[in-house]
Coordinates of C-alpha atoms and ligand atoms in Angstrom, one line a residue:
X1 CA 165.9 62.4 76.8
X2 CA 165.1 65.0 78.9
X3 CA 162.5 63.2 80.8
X4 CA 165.1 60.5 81.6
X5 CA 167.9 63.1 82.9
X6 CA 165.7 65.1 84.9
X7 CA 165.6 63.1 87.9
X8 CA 169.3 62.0 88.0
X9 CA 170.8 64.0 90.8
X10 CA 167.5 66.4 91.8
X11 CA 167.1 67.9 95.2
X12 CA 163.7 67.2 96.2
X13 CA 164.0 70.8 98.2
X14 CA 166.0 73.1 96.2
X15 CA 165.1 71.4 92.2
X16 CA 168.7 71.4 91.6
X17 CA 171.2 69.2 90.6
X18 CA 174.3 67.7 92.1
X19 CA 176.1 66.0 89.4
X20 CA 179.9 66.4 90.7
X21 CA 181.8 64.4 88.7
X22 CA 182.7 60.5 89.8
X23 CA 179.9 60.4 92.2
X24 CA 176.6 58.2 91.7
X25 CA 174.6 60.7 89.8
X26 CA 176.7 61.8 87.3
X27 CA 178.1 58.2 86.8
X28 CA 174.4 57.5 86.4
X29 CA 174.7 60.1 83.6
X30 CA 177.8 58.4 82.1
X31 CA 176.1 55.1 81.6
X32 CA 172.7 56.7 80.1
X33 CA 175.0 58.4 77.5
X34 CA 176.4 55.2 76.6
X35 CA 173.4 54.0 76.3
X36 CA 172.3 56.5 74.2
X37 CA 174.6 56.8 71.6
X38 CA 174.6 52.5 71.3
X39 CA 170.9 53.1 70.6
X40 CA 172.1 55.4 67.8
X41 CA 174.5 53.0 65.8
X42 CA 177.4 55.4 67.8
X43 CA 180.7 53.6 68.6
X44 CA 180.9 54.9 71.9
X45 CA 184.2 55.0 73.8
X46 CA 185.3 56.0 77.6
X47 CA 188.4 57.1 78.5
X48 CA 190.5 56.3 81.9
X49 CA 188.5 59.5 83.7
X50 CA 185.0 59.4 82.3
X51 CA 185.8 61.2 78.9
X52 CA 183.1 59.8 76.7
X53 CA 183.0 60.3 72.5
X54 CA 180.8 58.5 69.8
X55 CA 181.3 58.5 66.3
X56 CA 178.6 58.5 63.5
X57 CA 181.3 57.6 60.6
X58 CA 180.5 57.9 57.3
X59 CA 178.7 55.1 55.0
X60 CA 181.2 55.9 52.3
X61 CA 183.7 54.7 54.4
X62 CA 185.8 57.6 54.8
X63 CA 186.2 57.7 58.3
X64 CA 190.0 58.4 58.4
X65 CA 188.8 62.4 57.3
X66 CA 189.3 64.7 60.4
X67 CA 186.2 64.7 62.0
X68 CA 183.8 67.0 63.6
X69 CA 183.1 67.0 67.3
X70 CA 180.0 68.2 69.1
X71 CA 178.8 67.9 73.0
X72 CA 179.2 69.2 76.3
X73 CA 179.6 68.3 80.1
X74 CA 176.9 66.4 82.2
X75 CA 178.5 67.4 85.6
X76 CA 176.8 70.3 87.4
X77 CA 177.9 72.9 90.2
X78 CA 176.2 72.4 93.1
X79 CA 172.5 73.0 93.3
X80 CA 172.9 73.9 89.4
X81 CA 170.4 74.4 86.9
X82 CA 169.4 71.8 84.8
X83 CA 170.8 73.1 81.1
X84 CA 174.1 74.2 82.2
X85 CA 176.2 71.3 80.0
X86 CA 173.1 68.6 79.4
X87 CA 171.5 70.9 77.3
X88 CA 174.6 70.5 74.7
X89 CA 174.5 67.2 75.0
X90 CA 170.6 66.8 74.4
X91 CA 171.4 69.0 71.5
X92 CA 173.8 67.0 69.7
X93 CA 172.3 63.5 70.0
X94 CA 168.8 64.9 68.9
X95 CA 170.6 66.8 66.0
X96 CA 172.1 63.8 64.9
X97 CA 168.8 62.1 65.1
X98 CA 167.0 65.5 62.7
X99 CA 170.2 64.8 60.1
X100 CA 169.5 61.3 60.0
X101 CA 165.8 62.1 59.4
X102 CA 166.9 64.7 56.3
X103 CA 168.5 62.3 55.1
X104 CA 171.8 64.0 55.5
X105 CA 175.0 61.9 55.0
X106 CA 178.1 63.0 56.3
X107 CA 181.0 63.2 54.4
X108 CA 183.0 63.5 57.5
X109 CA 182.9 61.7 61.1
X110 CA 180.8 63.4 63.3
X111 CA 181.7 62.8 66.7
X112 CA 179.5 63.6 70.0
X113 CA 181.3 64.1 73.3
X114 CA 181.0 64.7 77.2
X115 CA 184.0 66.3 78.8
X116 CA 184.1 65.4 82.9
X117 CA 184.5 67.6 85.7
X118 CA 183.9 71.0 83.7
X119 CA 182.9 73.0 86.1
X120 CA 185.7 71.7 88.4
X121 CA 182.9 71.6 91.6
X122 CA 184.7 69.0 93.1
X123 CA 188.6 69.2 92.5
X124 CA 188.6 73.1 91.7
X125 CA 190.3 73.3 88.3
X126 CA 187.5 74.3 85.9
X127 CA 187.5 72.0 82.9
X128 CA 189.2 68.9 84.0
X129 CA 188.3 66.7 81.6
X130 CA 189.4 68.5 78.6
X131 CA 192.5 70.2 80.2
X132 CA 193.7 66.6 80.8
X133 CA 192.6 65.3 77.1
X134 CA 195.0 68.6 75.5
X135 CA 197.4 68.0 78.1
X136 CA 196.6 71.7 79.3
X137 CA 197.1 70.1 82.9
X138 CA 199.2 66.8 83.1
X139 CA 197.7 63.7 85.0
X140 CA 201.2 63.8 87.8
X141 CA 200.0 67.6 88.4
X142 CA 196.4 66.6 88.5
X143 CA 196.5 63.4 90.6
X144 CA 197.0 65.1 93.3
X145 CA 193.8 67.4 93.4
X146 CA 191.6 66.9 96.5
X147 CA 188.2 67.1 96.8
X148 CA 186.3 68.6 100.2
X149 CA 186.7 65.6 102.3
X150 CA 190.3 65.1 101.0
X151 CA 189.9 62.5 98.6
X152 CA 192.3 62.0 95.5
X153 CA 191.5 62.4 92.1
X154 CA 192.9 59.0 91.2
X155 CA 190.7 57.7 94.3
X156 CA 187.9 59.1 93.2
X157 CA 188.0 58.3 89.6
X158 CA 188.9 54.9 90.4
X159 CA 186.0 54.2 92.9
X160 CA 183.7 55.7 90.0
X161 CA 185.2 52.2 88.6
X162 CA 187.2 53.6 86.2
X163 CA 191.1 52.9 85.4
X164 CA 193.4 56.2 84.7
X165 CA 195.8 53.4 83.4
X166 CA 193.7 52.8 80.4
X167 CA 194.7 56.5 79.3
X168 CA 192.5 59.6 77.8
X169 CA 190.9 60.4 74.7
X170 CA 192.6 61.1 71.1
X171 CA 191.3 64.6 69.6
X172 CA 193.9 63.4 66.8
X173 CA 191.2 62.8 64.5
X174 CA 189.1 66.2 65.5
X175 CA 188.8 68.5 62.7
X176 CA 186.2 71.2 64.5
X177 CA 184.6 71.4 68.2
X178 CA 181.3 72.8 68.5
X179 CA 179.6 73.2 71.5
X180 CA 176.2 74.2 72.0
X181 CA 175.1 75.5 75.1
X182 CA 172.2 77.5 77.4
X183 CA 173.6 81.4 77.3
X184 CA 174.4 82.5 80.9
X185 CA 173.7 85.8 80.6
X186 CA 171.1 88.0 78.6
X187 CA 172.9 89.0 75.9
X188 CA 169.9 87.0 73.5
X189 CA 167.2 87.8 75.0
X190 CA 167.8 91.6 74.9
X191 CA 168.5 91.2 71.5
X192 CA 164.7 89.2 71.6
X193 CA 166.6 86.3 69.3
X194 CA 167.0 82.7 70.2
X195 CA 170.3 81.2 68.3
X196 CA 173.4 83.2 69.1
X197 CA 177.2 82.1 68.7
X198 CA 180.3 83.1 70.7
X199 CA 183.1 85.6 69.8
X200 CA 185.5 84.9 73.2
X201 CA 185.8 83.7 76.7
X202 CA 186.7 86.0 79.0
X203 CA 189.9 85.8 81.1
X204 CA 188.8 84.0 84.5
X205 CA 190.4 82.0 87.8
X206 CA 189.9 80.9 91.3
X207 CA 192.1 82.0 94.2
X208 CA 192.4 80.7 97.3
X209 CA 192.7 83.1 100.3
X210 CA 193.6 81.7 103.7
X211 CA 193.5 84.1 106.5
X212 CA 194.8 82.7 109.4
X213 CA 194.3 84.5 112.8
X214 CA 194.1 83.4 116.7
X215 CA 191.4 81.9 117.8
X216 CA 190.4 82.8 121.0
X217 CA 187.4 83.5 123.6
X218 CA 184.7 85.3 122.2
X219 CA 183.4 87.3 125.4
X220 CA 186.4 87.5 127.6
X221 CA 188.7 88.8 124.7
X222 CA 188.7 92.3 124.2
X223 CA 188.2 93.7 120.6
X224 CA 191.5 95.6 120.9
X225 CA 193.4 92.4 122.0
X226 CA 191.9 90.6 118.6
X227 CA 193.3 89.1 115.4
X228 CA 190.0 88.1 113.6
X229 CA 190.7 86.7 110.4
X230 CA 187.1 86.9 109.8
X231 CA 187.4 90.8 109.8
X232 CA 190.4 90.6 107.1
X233 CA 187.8 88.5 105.2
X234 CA 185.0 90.6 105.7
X235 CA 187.0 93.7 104.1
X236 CA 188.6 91.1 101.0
X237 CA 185.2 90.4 100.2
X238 CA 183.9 93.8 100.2
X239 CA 186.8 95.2 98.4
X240 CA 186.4 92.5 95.7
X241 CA 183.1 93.7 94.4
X242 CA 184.2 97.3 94.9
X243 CA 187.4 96.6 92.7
X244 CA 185.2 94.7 90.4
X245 CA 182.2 97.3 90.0
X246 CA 185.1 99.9 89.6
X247 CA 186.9 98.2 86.8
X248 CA 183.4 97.1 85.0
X249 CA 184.7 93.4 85.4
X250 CA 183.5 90.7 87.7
X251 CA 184.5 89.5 91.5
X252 CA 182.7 86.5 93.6
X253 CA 183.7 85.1 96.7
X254 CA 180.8 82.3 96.7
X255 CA 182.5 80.0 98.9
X256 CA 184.2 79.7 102.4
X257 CA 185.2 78.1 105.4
X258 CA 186.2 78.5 108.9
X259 CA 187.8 77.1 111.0
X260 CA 186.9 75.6 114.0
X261 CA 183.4 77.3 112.4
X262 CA 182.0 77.8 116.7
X263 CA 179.9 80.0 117.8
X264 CA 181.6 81.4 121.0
X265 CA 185.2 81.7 119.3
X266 CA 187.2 84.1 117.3
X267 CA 188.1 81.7 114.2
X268 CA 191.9 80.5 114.1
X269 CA 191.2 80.6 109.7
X270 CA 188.6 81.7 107.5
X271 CA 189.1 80.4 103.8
X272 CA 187.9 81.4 100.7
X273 CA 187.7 81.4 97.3
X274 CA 187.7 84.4 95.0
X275 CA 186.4 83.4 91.5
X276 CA 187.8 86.5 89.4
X277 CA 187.1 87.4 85.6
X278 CA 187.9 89.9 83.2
X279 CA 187.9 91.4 79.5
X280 CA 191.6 91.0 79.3
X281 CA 194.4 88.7 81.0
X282 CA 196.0 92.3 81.7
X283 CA 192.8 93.7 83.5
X284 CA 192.5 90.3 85.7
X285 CA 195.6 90.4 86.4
X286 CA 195.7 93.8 87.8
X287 CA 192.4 93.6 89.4
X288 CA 193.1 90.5 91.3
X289 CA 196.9 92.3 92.8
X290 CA 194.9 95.1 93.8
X291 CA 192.2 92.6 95.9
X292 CA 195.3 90.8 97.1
X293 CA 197.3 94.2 98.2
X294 CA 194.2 95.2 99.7
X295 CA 193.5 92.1 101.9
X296 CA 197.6 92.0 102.5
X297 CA 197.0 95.8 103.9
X298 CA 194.2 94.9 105.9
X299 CA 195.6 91.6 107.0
X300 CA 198.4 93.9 108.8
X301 CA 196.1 96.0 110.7
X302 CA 194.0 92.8 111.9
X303 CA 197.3 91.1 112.8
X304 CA 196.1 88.6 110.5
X305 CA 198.4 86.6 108.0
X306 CA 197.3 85.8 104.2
X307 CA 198.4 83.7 101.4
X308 CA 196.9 83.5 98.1
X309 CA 197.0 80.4 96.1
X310 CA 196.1 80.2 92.3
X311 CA 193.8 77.6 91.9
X312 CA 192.6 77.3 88.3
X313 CA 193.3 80.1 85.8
X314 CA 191.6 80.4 82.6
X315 CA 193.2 83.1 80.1
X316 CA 191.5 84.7 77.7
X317 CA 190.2 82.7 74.3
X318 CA 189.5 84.2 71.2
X319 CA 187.4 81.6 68.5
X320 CA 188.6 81.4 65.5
X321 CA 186.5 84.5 63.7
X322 CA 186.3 83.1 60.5
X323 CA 184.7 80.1 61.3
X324 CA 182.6 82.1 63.9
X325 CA 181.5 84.3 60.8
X326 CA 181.2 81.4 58.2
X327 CA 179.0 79.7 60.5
X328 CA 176.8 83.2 62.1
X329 CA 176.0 83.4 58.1
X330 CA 173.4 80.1 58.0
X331 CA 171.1 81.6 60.4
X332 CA 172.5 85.4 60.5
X333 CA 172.7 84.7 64.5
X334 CA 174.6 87.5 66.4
X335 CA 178.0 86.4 67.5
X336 CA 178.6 87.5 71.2
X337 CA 181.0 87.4 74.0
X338 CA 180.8 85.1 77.2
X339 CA 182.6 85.1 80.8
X340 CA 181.5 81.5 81.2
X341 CA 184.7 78.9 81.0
X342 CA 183.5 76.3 78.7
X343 CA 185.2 73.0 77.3
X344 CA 185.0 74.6 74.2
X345 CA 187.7 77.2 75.3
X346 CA 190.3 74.5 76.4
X347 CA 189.8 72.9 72.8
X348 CA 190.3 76.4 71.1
X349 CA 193.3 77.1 73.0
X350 CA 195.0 73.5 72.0
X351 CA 194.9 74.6 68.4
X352 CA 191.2 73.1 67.1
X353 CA 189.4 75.1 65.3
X354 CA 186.0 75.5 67.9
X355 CA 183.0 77.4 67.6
X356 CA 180.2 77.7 70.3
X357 CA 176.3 78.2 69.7
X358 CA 174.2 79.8 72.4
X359 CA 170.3 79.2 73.2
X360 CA 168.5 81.8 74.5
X361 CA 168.3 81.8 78.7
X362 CA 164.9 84.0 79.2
X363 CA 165.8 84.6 82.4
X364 CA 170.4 84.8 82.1
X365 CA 170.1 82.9 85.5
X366 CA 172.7 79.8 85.5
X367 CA 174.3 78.2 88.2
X368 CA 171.3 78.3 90.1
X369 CA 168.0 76.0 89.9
X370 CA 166.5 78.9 88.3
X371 CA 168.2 78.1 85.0
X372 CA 166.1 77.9 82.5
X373 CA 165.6 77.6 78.3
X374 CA 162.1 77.0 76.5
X375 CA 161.2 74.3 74.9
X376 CA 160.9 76.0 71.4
X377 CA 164.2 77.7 71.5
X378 CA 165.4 74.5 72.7
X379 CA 164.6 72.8 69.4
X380 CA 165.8 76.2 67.2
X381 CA 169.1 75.9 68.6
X382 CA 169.3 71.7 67.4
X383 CA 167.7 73.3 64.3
X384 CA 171.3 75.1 64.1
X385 CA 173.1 72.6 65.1
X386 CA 172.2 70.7 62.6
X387 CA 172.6 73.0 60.2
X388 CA 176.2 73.9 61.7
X389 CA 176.7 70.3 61.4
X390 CA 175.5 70.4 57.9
X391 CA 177.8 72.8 56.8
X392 CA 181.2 71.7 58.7
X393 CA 180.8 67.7 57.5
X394 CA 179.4 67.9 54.2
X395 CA 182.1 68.3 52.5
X396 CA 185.7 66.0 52.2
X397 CA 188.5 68.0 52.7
X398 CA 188.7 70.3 56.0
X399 CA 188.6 74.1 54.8
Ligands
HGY1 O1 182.3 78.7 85.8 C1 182.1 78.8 84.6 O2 182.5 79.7 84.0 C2 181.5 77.7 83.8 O3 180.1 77.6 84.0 N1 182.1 76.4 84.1
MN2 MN1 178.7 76.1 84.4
MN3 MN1 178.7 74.7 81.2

């Protein structure tokens, strides 16, 4: 599987992947899950977006039980690694595949899925896919996202050939989510162990800050005479990662742009986005006023005007402990926190019982063609999953 994913999307000079979501790779991606899961004896279906679930039903015919779900995302962030989502996907078919050879049969359905635009590269609202499946975000609000060059949602998904119309996946019949994926971080590795699940997701959003200043000459205006809104920028960013380093939390300004973006000018607006995350929803709440009263206090010496516009806000998701304990029991794996947004934290906060199992990153590096997992902790953590699976749909009734 992995040999058949790894070119889909590749840069030939940086090794990483640009999968954003309704665009040729990823629907490239779509189709070999299909594929996939057909190969299995997994009724496969695709929702009106690109959601896709399969379902390995029970021989005894009990496929009206609550089943359990397992997967990930397949979209990447731009110039990602090549684990970041794939790798729970991987996981799940290949773990059905090492039931099937144990001879395991469900007494449940077991249900693999891949939620689209997760990391929200292309329309900004992390978790797309799954927000729109809970109804988290509605499909009026969400319609009206636009990507870089200004195209719809609806546009896009539709020239992905795909027909909103036909409507979104049912979690109606989802008993437990699990999702497996490549830790972004080092908690593991420090802790020299390879399986790991997840306590919470931190608190986390995206902000949009447009400065907007006058543009003018850039030799014959005089520094006195200027209203730079690169400057107010220059200062926002800086004070982010002072606020954040303060308050032990975590501040990126990764992206921007400026306009007109010349040489010889003083830019007429710089924007950019401030992806903020905390241990609480207090904590970001605070430290995000403080960046935005800061910028606001420098915007008044530069002249400069701001405004700040929430752009995806993800609060803070607590999985359920019990289950998270039940299931840290099979292999004794540490259960440990994440500030990663995951699918699996939209799913938890619409009410289904979710758990999530880490693989060990050597490295913590994600979002970055760096990422990386070995092949032998790979294969413990579908080792687990199996066994996670084992234990959630072996027996009838949901506990
Ligand atoms: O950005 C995140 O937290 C995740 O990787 N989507
Ligand atoms: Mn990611
Ligand atoms: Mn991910």
């Amino acid at each position: 599987m992995w040999r058949d994913l790894s070119p889909v999307g590749r840069s030939a000079s940086s090794g990483g992947y640009f999968r954003q979501p309704w665009a040729s790779a990823e629907s490239e991606l779509r189709a070999w899950f299909a594929a996939e899961c057909t190969s299995r004896g997994l009724v496969v279906e695709t929702d009106g977006i690109g959601n896709q679930v399969a379902w390995w039903s029970p021989a005894s015919g009990r496929s009206e039980e609550p089943g359990v779900l397992t997967g990930s995302h397949l979209d990447s962030v731009l110039d990602g690694g090549a684990y970041d989502g794939p790798l729970g996907v991987v996981s799940a078919l290949a773990a059905i595949d090492l039931l099937r050879e144990r001879g395991f049969e469900p007494a449940r359905p077991i249900g693999v899925s891949v939620f689209v635009e997760e990391e929200g590269s292309r329309f900004g609202r992390a978790c797309l896919g799954s927000r729109l499946v809970t109804g988290a975000t509605t499909w009026d609000e969400a319609r009206e996202l636009r990507d870089r060059d200004g195209v719809f949602l609806a546009d896009a998904v539709s020239a992905a050939g795909l027909d909103p119309a036909q409507g979104l996946l049912s979690l109606d019949r989802v008993a437990t989510f699990v999702e497996l994926h490549v830790e972004q971080g080092r908690d593991l590795v420090d802790r020299d162990v390879a399986v790991g699940l997840a306590t919470e997701i931190w608190p986390h959003g995206r902000w949009r800050f447009d400065f907007a200043g006058q543009a003018n000459h850039a030799g014959t205006t005089r520094m006195e005479d200027r209203h730079d809104p690169m400057l107010t920028y220059a200062m926002t960013a800086l004070a982010a990662d002072k606020q954040a380093r303060l308050a032990g939390q975590r501040a990126t300004f990764g992206r921007i742009s400026v306009e007109p973006n010349g040489t010889n000018a003083v830019p007429s607006l710089v924007t950019a986005w401030l992806d903020a995350r905390a241990s609480t929803d207090e904590a970001l709440a605070e430290m995000v006023a403080l960046i935005e009263r800061q910028a606001d206090e420098r915007a008044g010496r530069d002249g400069t005007s701001l405004v700040v516009t929430a752009e995806s806000v993800s609060r803070s998701v607590a999985f359920d402990p019990d289950l998270a304990a039940r299931l840290a029991a099979i292999g004794d794996w540490p259960v440990i926190p994440t500030q990663a947004g995951h699918d699996a934290g939209i799913l938890s906060a619409a009410g289904i019982p979710t758990a999530m199992v880490f693989v060990r990153n050597p490295t913590g590096i994600s979002h970055s063609p760096d990422e990386h997992a070995e092949t032998a902790d790979c294969l413990a953590g579908v080792d687990a999953l199996a066994d996670v699976l084992t234990e959630l749909a072996r027996s009838g009734a949901p506990e």
